[in-house]
Coordinates of C-alpha atoms in Angstrom, one line a residue:
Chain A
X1 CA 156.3 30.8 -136.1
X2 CA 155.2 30.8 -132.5
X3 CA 155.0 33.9 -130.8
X4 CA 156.7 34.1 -127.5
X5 CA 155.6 36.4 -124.4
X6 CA 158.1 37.1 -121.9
X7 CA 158.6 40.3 -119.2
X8 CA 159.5 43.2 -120.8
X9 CA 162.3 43.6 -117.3
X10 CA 163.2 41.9 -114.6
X11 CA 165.3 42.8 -111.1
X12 CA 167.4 40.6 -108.8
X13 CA 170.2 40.8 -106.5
X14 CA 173.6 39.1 -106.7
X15 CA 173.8 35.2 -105.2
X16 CA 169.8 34.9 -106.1
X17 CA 168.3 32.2 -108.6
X18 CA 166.6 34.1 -111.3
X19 CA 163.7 32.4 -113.2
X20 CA 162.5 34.1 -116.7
X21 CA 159.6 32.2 -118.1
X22 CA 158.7 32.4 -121.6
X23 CA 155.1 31.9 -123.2
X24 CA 154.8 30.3 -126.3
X25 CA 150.9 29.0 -126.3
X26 CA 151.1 28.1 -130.1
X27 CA 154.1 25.8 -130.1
X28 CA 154.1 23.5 -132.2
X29 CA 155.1 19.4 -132.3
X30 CA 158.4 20.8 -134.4
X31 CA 159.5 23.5 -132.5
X32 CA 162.1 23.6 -130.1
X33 CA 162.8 26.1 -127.5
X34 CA 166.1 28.2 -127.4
X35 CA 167.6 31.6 -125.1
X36 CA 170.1 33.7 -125.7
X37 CA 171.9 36.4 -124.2
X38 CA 172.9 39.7 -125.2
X39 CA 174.7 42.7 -123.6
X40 CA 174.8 46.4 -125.1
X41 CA 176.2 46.5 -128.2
X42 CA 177.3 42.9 -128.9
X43 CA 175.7 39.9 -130.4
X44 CA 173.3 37.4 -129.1
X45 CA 175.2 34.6 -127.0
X46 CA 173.7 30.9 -127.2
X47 CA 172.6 29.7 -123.8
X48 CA 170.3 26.9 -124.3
X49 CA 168.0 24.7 -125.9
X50 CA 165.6 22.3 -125.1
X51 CA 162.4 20.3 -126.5
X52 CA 160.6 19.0 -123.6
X53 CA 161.0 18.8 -119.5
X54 CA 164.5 19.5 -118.1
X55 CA 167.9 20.4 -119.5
X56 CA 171.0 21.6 -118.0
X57 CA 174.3 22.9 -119.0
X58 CA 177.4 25.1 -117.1
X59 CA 175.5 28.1 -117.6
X60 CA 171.4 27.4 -117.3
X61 CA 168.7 25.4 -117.0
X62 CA 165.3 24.5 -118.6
X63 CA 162.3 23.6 -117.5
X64 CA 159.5 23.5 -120.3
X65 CA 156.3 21.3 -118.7
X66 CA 154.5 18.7 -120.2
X67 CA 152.1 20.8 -122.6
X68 CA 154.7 22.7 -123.7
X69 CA 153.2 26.1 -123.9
X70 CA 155.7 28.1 -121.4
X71 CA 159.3 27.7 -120.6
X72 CA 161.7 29.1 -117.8
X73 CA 165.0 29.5 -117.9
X74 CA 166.6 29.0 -114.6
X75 CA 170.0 31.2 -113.7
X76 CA 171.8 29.8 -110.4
X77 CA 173.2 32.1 -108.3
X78 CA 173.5 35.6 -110.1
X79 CA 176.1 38.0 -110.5
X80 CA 176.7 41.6 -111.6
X81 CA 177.6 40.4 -114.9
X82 CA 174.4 38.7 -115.9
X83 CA 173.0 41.7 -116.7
X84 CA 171.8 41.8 -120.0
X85 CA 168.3 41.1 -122.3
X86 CA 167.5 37.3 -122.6
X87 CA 165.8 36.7 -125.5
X88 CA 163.3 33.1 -125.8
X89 CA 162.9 32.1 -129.5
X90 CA 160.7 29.2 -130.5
X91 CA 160.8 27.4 -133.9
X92 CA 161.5 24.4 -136.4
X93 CA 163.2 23.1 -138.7
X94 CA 161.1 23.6 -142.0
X95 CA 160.5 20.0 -143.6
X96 CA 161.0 20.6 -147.3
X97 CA 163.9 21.5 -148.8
X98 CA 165.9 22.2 -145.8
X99 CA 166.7 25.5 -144.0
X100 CA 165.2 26.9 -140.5
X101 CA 163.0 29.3 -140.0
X102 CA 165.5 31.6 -138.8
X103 CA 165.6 33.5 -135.2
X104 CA 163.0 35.6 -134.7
X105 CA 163.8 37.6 -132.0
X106 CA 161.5 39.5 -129.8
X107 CA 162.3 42.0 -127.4
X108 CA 163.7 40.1 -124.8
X109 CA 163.6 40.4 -121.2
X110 CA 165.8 42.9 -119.7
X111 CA 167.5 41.6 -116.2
X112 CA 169.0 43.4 -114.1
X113 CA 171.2 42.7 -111.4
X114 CA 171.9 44.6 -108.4
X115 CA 174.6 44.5 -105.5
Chain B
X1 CA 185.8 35.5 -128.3
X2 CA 183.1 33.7 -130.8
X3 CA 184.9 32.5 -133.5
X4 CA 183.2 35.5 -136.0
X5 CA 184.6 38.8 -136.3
X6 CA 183.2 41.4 -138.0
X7 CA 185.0 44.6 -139.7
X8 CA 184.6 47.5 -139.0
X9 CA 183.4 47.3 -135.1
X10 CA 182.0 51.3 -136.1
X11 CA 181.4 52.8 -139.8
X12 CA 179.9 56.4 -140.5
X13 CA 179.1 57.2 -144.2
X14 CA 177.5 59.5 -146.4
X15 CA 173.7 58.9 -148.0
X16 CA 176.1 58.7 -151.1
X17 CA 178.7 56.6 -150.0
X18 CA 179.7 52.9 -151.0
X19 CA 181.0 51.2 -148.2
X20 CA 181.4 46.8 -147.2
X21 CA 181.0 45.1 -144.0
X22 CA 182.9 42.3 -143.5
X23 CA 182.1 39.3 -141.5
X24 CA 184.7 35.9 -141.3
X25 CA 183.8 32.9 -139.3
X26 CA 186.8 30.6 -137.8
X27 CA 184.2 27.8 -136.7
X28 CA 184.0 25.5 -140.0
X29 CA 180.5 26.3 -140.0
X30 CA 178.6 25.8 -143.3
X31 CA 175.6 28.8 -142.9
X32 CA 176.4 32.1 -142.3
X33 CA 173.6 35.3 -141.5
X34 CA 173.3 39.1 -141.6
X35 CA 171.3 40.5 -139.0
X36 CA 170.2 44.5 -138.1
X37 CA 169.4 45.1 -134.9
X38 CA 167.7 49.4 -134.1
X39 CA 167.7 50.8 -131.2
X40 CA 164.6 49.6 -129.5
X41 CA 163.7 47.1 -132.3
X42 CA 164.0 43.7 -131.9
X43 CA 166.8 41.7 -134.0
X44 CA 166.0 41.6 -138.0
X45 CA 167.2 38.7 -140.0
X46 CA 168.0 39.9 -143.3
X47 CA 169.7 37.4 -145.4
X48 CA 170.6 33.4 -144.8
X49 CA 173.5 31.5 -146.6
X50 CA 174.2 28.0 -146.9
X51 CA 177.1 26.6 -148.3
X52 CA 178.2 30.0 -149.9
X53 CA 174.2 30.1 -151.4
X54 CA 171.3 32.3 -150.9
X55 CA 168.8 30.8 -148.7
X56 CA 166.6 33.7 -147.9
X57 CA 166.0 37.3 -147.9
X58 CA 163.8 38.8 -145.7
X59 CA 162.2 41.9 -147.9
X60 CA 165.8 43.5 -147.7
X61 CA 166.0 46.7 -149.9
X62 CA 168.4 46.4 -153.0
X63 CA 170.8 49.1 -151.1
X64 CA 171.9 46.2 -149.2
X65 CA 173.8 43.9 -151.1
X66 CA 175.2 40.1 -149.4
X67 CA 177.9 38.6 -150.7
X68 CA 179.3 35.1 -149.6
X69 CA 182.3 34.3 -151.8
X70 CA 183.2 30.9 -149.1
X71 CA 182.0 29.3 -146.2
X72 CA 183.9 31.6 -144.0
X73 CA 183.2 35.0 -145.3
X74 CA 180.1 37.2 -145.9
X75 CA 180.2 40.7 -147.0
X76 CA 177.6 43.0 -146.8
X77 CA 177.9 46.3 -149.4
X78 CA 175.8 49.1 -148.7
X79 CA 175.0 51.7 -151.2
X80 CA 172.9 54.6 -150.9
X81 CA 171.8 54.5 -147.9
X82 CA 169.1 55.9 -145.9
X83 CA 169.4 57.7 -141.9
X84 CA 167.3 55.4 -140.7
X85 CA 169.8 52.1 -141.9
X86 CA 171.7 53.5 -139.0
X87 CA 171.8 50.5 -136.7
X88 CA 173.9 47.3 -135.5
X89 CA 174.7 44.7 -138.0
X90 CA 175.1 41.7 -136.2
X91 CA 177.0 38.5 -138.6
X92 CA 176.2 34.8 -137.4
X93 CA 177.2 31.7 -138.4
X94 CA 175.9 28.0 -137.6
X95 CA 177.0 24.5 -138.2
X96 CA 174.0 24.3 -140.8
X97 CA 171.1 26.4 -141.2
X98 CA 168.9 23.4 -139.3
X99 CA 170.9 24.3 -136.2
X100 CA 169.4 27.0 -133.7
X101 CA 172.8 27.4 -132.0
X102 CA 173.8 30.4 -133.7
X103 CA 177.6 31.9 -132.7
X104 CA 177.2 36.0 -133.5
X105 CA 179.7 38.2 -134.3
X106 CA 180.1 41.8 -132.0
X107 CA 178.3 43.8 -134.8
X108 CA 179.4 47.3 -137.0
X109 CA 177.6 49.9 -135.7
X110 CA 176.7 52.0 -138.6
X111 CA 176.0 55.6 -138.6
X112 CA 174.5 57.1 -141.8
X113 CA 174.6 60.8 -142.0

């Protein structure tokens, strides 16, 4: 599995674009990129996924350059709520006989936002 | 609102006790995991299920029993255990166990005294 390297914390205020990047120098060509979200005492939320340059959904984007070996996710416009720990995980799909890798989670960046 | 609840949200037992987590997923999803998450420890992936069978366990000790009788339910008994299984057990589900996009549960935060 590739090991990822993110800020242990992070501060912002409210109405700013937030950018967490994510190293992952030992990436491979079958791993994909993936952030979640959690807040105290709940479970991970899903925010996004990508495999290479730019994706985009309702909550996020993704920007992962050419070689691969970093990744930022992009939050538009902050609020109060998006505090919480984002968490980048890296990893395949293993080839025989089916089944991932699973999550491995690190420790996530903790963002918070102020007023 | 997720789609996986989890029963009971909180749990406090005895070293001695016998007690079962429950976890039910309303998502038609086909794989199904058991997490623990400590405080200042990063998320734990303890057992995988796919189509009701065991894909992996990660080292778990035998005081931690998973039990996946359908798609949509895993249990999780705990026997025995130790102060230091206090923690957050988180359930996820997945379409398959290929898919990264994992939809988690709000955890049982278990206290063992």
């Amino acid at each position: 599995l590739a090991k990822t390297t993110q800020p242990i914390s992070m501060d912002s205020y409210e109405g700013q674009e937030v950018n967490i990047t994510c190293s992952h120098n030992n990436i491979a060509t079958n791993d994909y990129i993936t952030w979640y979200q959690q807040f105290p005492s709940q479970g991970p939320r899903f925010i996004i996924q990508g495999y290479k340059t730019k994706v985009t959904n309702e909550v996020a984007s993704l920007f992962i350059p050419a070689d691969r070996k970093s990744s930022t996710l992009s939050l538009p416009r902050v609020s109060l709520s998006d505090t919480a720990v984002y968490y980048c995980l890296v990893g395949s799909v293993r080839d025989s006989g089916g089944g991932a890798d699973g999550l491995t989670f690190g420790k996530g960046t903790h963002l918070i936002i102020q007023p | 609102e997720t789609g996986v609840t989890q029963t009971p949200r909180h749990l406090v037992m005895g070293m001695t006790n016998k007690k079962s987590l429950k976890c039910e997923q309303h998502l038609g999803h086909n794989a199904m995991y058991w997490y623990k998450q400590s405080a200042k420890k990063p998320l734990e992936l303890m057992f995988v299920y796919s189509l009701e069978e065991r894909v992996e366990n990660n080292s778990v000790p035998s005081r931690f029993s998973p039990e996946c009788p359908n798609s949509s339910h895993l249990f999780l008994h705990l026997h025995t255990l130790q102060p230091e299984d206090s923690a957050l057990y988180l359930c996820a589900s997945s379409q398959d166990i290929v898919s990264y996009e994992q939809y988690f549960g709000p955890g049982t935060r278990l206290t063992v005294t």
